[in-house]
PDB file of C-alpha atoms in Angstrom:
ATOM      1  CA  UNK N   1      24.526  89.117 -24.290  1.00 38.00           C
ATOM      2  CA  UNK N   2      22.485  91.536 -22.014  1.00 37.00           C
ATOM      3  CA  UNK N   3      19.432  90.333 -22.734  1.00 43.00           C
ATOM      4  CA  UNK N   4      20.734  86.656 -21.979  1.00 40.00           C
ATOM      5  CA  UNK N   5      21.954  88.182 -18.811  1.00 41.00           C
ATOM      6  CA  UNK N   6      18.863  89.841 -17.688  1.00 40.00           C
ATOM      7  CA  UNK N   7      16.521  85.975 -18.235  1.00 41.00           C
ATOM      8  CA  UNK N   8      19.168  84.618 -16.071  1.00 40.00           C
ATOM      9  CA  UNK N   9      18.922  87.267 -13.142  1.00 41.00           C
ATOM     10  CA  UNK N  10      14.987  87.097 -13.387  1.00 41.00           C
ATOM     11  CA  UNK N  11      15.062  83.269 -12.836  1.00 42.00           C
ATOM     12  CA  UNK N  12      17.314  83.535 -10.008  1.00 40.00           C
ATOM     13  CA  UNK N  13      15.321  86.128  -8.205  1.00 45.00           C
ATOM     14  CA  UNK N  14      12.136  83.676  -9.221  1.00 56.00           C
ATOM     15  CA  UNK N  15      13.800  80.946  -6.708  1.00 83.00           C
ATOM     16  CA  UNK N  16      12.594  80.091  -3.409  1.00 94.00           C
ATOM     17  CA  UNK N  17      14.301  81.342  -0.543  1.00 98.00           C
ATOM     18  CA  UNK N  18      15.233  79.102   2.672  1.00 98.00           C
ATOM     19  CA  UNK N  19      14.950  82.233   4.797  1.00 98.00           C
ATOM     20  CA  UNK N  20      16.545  81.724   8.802  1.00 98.00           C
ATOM     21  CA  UNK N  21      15.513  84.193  11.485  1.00 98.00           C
ATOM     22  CA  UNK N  22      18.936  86.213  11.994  1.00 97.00           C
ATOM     23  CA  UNK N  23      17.779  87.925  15.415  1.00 97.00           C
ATOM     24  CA  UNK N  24      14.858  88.334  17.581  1.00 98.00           C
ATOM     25  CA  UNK N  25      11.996  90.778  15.735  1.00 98.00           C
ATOM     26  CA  UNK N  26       8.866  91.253  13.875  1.00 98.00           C
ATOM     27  CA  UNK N  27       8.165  88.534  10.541  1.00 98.00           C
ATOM     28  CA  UNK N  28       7.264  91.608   8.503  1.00 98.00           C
ATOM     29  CA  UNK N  29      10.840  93.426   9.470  1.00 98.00           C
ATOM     30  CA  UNK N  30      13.654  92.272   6.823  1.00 97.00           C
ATOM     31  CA  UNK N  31      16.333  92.507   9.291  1.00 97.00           C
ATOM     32  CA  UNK N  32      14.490  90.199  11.300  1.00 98.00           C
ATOM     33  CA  UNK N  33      15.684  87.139   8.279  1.00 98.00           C
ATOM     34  CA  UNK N  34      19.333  86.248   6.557  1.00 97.00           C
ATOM     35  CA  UNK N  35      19.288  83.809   3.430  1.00 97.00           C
ATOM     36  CA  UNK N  36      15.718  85.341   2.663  1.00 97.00           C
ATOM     37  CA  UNK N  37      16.655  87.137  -0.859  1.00 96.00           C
ATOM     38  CA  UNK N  38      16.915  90.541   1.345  1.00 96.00           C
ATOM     39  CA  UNK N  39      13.022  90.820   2.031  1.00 97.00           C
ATOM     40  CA  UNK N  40      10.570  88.818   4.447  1.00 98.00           C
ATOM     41  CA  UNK N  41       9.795  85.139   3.844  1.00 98.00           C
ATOM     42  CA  UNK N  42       7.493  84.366   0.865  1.00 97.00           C
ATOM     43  CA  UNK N  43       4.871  81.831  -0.728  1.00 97.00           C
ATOM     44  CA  UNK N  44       7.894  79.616  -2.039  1.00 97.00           C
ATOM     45  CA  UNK N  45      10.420  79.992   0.672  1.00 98.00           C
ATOM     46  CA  UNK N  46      11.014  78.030   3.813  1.00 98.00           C
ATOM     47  CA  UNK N  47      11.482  79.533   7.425  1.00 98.00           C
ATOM     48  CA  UNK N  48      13.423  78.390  10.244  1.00 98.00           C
ATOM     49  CA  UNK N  49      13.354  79.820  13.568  1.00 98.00           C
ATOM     50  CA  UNK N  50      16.617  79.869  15.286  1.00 98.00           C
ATOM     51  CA  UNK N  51      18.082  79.137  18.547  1.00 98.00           C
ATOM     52  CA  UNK N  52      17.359  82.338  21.480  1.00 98.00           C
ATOM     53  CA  UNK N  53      15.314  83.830  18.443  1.00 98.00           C
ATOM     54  CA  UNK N  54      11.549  84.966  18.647  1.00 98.00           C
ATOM     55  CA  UNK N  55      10.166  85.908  15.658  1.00 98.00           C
ATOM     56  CA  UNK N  56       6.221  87.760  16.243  1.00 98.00           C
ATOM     57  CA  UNK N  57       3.816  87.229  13.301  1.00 98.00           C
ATOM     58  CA  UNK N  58       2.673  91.043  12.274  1.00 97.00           C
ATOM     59  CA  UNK N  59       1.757  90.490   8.634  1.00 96.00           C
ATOM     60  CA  UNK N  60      -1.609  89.223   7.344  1.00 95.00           C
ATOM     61  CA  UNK N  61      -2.624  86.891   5.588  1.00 95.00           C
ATOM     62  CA  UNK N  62       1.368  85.162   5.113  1.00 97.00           C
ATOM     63  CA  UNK N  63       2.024  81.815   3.328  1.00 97.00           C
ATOM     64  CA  UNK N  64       5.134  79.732   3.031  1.00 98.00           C
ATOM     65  CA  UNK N  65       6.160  76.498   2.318  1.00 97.00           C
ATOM     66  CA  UNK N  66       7.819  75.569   5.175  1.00 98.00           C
ATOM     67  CA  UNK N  67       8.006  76.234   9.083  1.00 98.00           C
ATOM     68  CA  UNK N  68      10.445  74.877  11.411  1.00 98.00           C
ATOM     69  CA  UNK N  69      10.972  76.449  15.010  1.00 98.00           C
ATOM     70  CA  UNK N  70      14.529  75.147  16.165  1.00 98.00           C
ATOM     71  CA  UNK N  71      15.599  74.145  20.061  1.00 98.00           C
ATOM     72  CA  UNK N  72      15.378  77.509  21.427  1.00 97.00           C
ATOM     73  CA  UNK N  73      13.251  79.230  19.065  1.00 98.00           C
ATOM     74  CA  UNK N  74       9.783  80.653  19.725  1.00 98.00           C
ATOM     75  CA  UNK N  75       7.144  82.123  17.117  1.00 98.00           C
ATOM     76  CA  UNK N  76       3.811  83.674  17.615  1.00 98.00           C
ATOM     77  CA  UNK N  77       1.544  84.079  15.543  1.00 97.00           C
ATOM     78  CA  UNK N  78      -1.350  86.498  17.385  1.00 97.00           C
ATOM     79  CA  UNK N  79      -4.504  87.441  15.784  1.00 97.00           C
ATOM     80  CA  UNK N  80      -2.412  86.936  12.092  1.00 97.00           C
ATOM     81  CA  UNK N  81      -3.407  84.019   9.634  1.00 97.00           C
ATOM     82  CA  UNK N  82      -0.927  81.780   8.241  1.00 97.00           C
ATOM     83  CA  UNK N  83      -0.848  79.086   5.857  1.00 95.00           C
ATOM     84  CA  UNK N  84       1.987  76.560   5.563  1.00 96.00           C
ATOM     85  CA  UNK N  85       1.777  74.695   2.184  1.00 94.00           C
ATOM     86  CA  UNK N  86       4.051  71.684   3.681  1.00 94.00           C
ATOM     87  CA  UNK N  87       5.213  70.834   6.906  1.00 95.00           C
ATOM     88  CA  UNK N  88       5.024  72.598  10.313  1.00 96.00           C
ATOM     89  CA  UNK N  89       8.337  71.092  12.895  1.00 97.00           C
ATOM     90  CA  UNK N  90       8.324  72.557  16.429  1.00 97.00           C
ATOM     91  CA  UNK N  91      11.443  71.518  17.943  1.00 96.00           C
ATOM     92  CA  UNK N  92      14.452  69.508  17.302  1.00 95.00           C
ATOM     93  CA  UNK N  93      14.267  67.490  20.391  1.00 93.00           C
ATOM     94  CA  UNK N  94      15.003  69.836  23.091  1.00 94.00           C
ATOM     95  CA  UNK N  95      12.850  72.641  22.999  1.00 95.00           C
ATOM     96  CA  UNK N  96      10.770  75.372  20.840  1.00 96.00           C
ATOM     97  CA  UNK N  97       7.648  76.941  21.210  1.00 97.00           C
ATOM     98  CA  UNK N  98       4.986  77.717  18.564  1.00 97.00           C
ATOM     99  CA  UNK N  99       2.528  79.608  20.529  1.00 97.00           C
ATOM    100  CA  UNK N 100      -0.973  80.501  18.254  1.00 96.00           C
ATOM    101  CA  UNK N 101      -3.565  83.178  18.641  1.00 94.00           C
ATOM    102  CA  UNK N 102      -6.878  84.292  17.497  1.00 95.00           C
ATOM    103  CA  UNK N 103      -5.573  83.786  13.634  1.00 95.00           C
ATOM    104  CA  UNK N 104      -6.503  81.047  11.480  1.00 94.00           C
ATOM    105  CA  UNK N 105      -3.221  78.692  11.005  1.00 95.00           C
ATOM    106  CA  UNK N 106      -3.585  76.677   7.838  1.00 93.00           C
ATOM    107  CA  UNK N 107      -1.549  73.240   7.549  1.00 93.00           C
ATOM    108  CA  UNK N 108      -0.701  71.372   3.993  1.00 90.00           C
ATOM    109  CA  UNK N 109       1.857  68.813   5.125  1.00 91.00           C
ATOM    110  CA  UNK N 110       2.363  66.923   8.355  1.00 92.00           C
ATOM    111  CA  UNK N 111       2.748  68.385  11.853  1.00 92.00           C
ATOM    112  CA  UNK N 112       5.338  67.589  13.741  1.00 93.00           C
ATOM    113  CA  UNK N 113       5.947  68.270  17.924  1.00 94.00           C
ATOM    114  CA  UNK N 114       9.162  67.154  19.056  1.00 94.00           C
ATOM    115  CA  UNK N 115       9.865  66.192  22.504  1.00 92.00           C
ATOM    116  CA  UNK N 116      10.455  69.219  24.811  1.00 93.00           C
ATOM    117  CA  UNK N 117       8.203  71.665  22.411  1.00 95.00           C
ATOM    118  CA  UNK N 118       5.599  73.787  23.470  1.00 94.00           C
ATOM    119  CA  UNK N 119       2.358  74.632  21.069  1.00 94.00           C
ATOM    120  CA  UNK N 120      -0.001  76.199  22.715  1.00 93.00           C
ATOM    121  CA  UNK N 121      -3.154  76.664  21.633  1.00 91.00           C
ATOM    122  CA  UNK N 122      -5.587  79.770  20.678  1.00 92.00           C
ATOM    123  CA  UNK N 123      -8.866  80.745  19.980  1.00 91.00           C
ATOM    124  CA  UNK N 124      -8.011  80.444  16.240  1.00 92.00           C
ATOM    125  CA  UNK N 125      -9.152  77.111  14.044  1.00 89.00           C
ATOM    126  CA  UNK N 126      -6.183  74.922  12.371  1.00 90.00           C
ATOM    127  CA  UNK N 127      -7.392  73.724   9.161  1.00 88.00           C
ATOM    128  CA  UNK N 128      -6.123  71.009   7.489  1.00 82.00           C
ATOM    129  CA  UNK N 129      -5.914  69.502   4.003  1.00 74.00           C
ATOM    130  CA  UNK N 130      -9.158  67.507   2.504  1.00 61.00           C
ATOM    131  CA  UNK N 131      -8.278  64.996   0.187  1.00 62.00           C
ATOM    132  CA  UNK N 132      -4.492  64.436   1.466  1.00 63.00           C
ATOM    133  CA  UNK N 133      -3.094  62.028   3.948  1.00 72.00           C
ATOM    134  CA  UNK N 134      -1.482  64.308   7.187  1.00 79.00           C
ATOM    135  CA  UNK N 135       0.268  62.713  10.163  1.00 81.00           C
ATOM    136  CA  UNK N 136       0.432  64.839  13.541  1.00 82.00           C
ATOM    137  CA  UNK N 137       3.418  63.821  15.823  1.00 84.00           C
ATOM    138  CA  UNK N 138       3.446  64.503  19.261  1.00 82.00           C
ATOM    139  CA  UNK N 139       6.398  63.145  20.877  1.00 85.00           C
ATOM    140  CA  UNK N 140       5.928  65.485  24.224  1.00 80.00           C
ATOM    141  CA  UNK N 141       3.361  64.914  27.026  1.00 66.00           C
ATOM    142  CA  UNK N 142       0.310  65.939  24.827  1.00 71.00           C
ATOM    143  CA  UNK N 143      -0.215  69.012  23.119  1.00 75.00           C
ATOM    144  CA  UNK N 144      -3.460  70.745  21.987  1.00 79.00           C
ATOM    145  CA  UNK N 145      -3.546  72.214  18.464  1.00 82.00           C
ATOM    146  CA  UNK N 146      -7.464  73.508  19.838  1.00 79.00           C
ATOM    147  CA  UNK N 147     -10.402  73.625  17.421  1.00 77.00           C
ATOM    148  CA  UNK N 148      -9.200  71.781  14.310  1.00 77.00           C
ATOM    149  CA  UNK N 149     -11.334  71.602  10.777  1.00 71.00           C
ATOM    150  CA  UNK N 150     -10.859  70.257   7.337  1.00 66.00           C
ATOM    151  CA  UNK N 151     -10.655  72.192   4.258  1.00 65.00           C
ATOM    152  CA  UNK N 152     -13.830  73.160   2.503  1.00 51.00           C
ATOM    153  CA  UNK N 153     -11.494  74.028  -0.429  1.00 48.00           C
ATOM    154  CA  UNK N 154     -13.197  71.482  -2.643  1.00 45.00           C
ATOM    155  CA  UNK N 155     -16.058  73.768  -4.748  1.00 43.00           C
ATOM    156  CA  UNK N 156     -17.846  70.106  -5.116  1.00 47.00           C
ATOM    157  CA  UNK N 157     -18.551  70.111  -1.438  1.00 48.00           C
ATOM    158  CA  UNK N 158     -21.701  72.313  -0.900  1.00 53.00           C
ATOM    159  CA  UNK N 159     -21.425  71.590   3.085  1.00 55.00           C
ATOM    160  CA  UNK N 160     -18.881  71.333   5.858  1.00 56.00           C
ATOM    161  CA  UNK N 161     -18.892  71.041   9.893  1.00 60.00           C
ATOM    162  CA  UNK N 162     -16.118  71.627  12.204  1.00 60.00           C
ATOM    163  CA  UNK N 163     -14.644  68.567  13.900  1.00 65.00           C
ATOM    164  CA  UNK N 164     -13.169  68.805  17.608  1.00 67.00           C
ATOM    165  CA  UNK N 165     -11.158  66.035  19.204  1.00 70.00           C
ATOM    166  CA  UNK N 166     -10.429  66.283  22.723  1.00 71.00           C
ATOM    167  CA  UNK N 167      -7.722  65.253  23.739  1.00 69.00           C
ATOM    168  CA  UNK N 168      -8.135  64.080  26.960  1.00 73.00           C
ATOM    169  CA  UNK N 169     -10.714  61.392  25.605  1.00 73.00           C
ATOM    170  CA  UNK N 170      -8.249  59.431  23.436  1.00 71.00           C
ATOM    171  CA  UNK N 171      -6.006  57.303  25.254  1.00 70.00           C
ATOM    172  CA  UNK N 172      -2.309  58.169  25.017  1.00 68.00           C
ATOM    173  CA  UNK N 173      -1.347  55.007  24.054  1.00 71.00           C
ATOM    174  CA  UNK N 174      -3.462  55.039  20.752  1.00 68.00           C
ATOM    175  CA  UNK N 175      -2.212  56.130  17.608  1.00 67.00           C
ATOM    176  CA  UNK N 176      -4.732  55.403  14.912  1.00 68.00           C
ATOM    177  CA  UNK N 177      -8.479  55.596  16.540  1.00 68.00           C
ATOM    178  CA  UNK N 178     -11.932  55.704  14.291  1.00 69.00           C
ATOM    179  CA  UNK N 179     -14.090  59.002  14.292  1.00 70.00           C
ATOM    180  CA  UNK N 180     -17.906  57.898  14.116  1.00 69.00           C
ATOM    181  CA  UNK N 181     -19.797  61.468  13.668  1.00 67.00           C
ATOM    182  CA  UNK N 182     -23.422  61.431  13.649  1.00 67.00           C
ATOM    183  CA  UNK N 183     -26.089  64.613  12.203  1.00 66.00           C
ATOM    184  CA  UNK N 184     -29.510  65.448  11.182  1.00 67.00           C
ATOM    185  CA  UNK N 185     -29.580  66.709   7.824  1.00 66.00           C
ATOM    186  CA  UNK N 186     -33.591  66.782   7.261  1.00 69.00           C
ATOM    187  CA  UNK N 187     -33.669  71.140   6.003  1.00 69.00           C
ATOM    188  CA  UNK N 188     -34.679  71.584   9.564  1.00 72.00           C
ATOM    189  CA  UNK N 189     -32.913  74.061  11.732  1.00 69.00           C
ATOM    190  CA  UNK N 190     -31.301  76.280   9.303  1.00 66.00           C
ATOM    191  CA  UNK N 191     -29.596  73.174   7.993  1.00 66.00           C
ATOM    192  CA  UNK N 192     -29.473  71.572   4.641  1.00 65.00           C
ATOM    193  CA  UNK N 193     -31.711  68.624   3.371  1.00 68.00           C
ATOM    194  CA  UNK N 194     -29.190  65.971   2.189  1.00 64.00           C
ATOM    195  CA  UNK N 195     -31.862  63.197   2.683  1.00 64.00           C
ATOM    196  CA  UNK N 196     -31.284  60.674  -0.746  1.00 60.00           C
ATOM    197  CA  UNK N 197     -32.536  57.576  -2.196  1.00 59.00           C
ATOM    198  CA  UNK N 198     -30.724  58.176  -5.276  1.00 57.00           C
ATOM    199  CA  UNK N 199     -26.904  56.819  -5.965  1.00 50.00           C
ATOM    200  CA  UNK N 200     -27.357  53.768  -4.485  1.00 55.00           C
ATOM    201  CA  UNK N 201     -28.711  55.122  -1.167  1.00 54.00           C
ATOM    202  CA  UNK N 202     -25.855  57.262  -0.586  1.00 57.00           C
ATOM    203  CA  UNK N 203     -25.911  60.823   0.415  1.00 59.00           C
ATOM    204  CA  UNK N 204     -24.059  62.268  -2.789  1.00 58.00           C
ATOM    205  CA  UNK N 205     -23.052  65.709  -3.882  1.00 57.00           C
ATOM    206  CA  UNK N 206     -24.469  66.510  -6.863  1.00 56.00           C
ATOM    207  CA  UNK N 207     -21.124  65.999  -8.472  1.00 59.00           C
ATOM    208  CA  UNK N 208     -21.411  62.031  -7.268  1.00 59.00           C
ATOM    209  CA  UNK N 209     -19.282  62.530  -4.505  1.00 58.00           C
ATOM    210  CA  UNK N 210     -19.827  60.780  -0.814  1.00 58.00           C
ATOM    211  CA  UNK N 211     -20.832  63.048   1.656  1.00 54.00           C
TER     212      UNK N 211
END
């Protein structure tokens, strides 16, 4: 009977967390979190940031699954790197602020800015997902996540480039817009020969992939 006892407790301490900021405080400070299995937010767990409560990133590098800043709530996340596995909601409707910093802030899911949220923007790169399908929501005045990248996290992919949008270049109105990005990739200035006849006159990784 004990050792049936102790499986049990080790799969209930193995469950993820929904961890909710009980006061104002540092993310690395337990008291800062109730509902959060008595420590700080996790890998598995999911955070919400409540109402009058700001919660300042001082652990690095943190991943969880999950971030949701509440009307109210603020987070910042300084010079700190964060990944959320799923989906990043600023706001209920009302308010929130996510401001960023000089970290990197890593995005699996979709983004989501509800009206009356603030995200503003640092010096830090947001990197989203290759290979998945992400929506970014902006239902405020127009807010600017700053330099945004895609995942190199595909070992088949030998090169990558960093992608900025500007904002103020896309008309407000228009919600799905194409991206025509043009290069030289000749081995000339420090930059890789991808120049191919072969697949069908496609420029291929060597794993048959389009470039």
């Amino acid at each position: 009977m004990l050792a049936v006892a102790g499986v049990l407790l080790g799969v209930a301490d193995a469950q993820a967390n929904a961890c909710s900021s009980h006061a104002t405080g540092h993310w690395a400070t337990a008291g800062t979190w109730t509902t959060c299995g008595g420590t700080t937010p996790q890998a598995a767990d999911t955070v919400t940031i409540n109402n009058t409560h700001t919660v300042t990133l001082d652990a690095t590098p943190v991943t969880v699954s999950s971030l949701t800043i509440n009307d109210g709530g603020s987070f910042s996340q300084g010079a700190n790197n964060l990944t959320v596995t799923g989906n990043l909601v600023v706001g209920q409707g009302a308010s929130g602020t996510y401001t960023a910093g000089s970290g990197t802030l890593k995005i699996g899911g979709n983004v989501t800015i509800n009206a009356g949220a603030t995200y503003t923007k640092g010096s830090g790169i947001v990197t989203l997902k290759k290979g998945a399908t992400q929506t970014f929501t902006d239902s405020t005045s127009g807010q600017d996540l700053g330099t945004v990248q895609i995942s190199a996290g595909d070992t088949t992919y030998s090169y990558s480039r960093t992608i900025t949008i500007d904002k103020t270049k896309v008309p407000s109105t228009q919600s799905n817009f194409p991206v025509l990005i043009t290069g030289t990739y000749d081995g000339t200035g420090g930059i890789a020969d991808l120049r191919t006849v072969a697949n069908g006159g496609k420029v291929q990784s060597a794993s048959g992939y389009d470039i």
